[in-house]
Amino acid sequence: MEKISFSPSKDLQSLKLQIDGFNDSFKILKIKEEGLTVSYLSKLNLLQGSPLSGQINSRTLDLQFRFQGNLQKQTSRPDGKGFILEIQFHQKARFPDVLIALELAS
């Protein structure tokens, strides 16, 4: 796993990630073309490859984005404060809609 900052940028901190079926929101650590990396306090009872869908939104950026993907990896955080999840988007476009929306909103 590549090194990931546990203190996301100001833009990422303003985003809220909600995965369908879970009440709590997830902390977004990184967004890339192929997917995103998030942090959550407890381990999810999901297998690698499990389908996930949800919503990313931000009031400050006037942004709302639905996504579909699957769980690529779930590992313990090195600092012991929860788990890191890597989610791969199903969308195969070079620049996912969420990256375009973030660029336009900032």
Short mmCIF file of C-alpha atoms in Angstrom, two decimals:
data_model
loop_
_atom_site.label_atom_id
_atom_site.label_comp_id
_atom_site.label_asym_id
_atom_site.label_seq_id
_atom_site.Cartn_x
_atom_site.Cartn_y
_atom_site.Cartn_z
CA MET A 1 0.00 0.00 0.00
CA GLU A 2 1.34 3.43 -0.88
CA LYS A 3 1.98 5.93 1.88
CA ILE A 4 -1.15 7.92 2.71
CA SER A 5 -1.49 11.01 4.87
CA PHE A 6 -3.99 10.65 7.72
CA SER A 7 -4.50 14.43 7.58
CA PRO A 8 -6.33 15.01 4.28
CA SER A 9 -6.13 18.31 2.44
CA LYS A 10 -8.58 21.11 3.22
CA ASP A 11 -10.62 20.28 0.10
CA LEU A 12 -10.92 16.61 1.10
CA GLN A 13 -11.87 17.54 4.67
CA SER A 14 -14.89 19.42 3.34
CA LEU A 15 -16.18 16.28 1.59
CA LYS A 16 -18.54 13.81 3.23
CA LEU A 17 -18.58 10.19 2.04
CA GLN A 18 -21.65 8.13 2.84
CA ILE A 19 -21.69 4.45 1.84
CA ASP A 20 -25.15 2.98 1.33
CA GLY A 21 -26.16 0.81 4.29
CA PHE A 22 -23.92 2.58 6.84
CA ASN A 23 -25.10 5.38 9.13
CA ASP A 24 -21.71 6.97 9.79
CA SER A 25 -19.74 8.89 7.22
CA PHE A 26 -16.24 7.91 6.15
CA LYS A 27 -13.16 10.15 6.14
CA ILE A 28 -11.74 10.56 2.62
CA LEU A 29 -7.94 10.35 2.62
CA LYS A 30 -7.26 10.32 -1.12
CA ILE A 31 -9.13 10.50 -4.43
CA LYS A 32 -7.52 9.15 -7.59
CA GLU A 33 -8.73 8.44 -11.12
CA GLU A 34 -9.40 4.77 -10.39
CA GLY A 35 -10.88 5.07 -6.92
CA LEU A 36 -10.57 6.44 -3.43
CA THR A 37 -9.00 5.65 -0.10
CA VAL A 38 -11.02 6.21 3.06
CA SER A 39 -10.68 5.73 6.80
CA TYR A 40 -13.30 4.32 9.15
CA LEU A 41 -13.20 3.63 12.89
CA SER A 42 -14.31 -0.01 12.77
CA LYS A 43 -13.71 -2.95 10.46
CA LEU A 44 -16.41 -3.55 7.86
CA ASN A 45 -17.89 -7.01 7.57
CA LEU A 46 -17.22 -7.10 3.82
CA LEU A 47 -15.09 -9.31 1.60
CA GLN A 48 -12.56 -8.06 -0.90
CA GLY A 49 -14.42 -7.37 -4.14
CA SER A 50 -17.73 -6.62 -2.40
CA PRO A 51 -19.80 -4.07 -4.34
CA LEU A 52 -20.23 -0.66 -2.73
CA SER A 53 -22.23 2.39 -3.68
CA GLY A 54 -22.71 5.69 -2.00
CA GLN A 55 -22.50 9.43 -2.20
CA ILE A 56 -19.81 12.08 -1.87
CA ASN A 57 -21.06 15.57 -1.09
CA SER A 58 -19.90 18.92 0.16
CA ARG A 59 -21.96 21.93 1.16
CA THR A 60 -19.02 24.32 0.86
CA LEU A 61 -18.24 23.25 -2.73
CA ASP A 62 -21.89 22.74 -3.79
CA LEU A 63 -21.02 19.21 -4.91
CA GLN A 64 -22.94 15.95 -4.91
CA PHE A 65 -21.67 12.78 -6.59
CA ARG A 66 -22.95 9.18 -6.55
CA PHE A 67 -20.45 6.39 -7.04
CA GLN A 68 -20.41 2.65 -7.55
CA GLY A 69 -17.38 0.49 -6.99
CA ASN A 70 -15.98 -2.42 -5.07
CA LEU A 71 -13.82 -2.93 -2.00
CA GLN A 72 -10.25 -3.58 -3.09
CA LYS A 73 -8.52 -3.75 0.28
CA GLN A 74 -9.21 -3.26 3.99
CA THR A 75 -6.27 -2.94 6.39
CA SER A 76 -5.66 -1.68 9.91
CA ARG A 77 -4.32 1.85 10.17
CA PRO A 78 -0.69 1.89 11.33
CA ASP A 79 -1.63 4.31 14.13
CA GLY A 80 -4.28 1.86 15.41
CA LYS A 81 -7.14 4.37 14.98
CA GLY A 82 -9.40 2.38 12.68
CA PHE A 83 -9.12 0.89 9.22
CA ILE A 84 -8.15 2.00 5.74
CA LEU A 85 -10.36 0.97 2.83
CA GLU A 86 -9.45 1.19 -0.83
CA ILE A 87 -12.48 1.45 -3.12
CA GLN A 88 -12.19 1.05 -6.88
CA PHE A 89 -14.70 2.94 -9.03
CA HIS A 90 -16.66 1.00 -11.67
CA GLN A 91 -16.42 4.02 -13.97
CA LYS A 92 -13.62 3.50 -16.49
CA ALA A 93 -13.30 7.08 -17.78
CA ARG A 94 -9.86 8.69 -17.54
CA PHE A 95 -11.14 11.41 -15.21
CA PRO A 96 -14.09 10.36 -13.02
CA ASP A 97 -16.92 12.84 -12.62
CA VAL A 98 -15.95 13.53 -9.00
CA LEU A 99 -12.49 14.77 -10.00
CA ILE A 100 -13.95 17.04 -12.67
CA ALA A 101 -16.55 18.38 -10.21
CA LEU A 102 -13.88 19.05 -7.58
CA GLU A 103 -11.75 20.94 -10.08
CA LEU A 104 -14.69 23.07 -11.24
CA ALA A 105 -15.88 23.78 -7.69
CA SER A 106 -12.51 24.84 -6.30
#
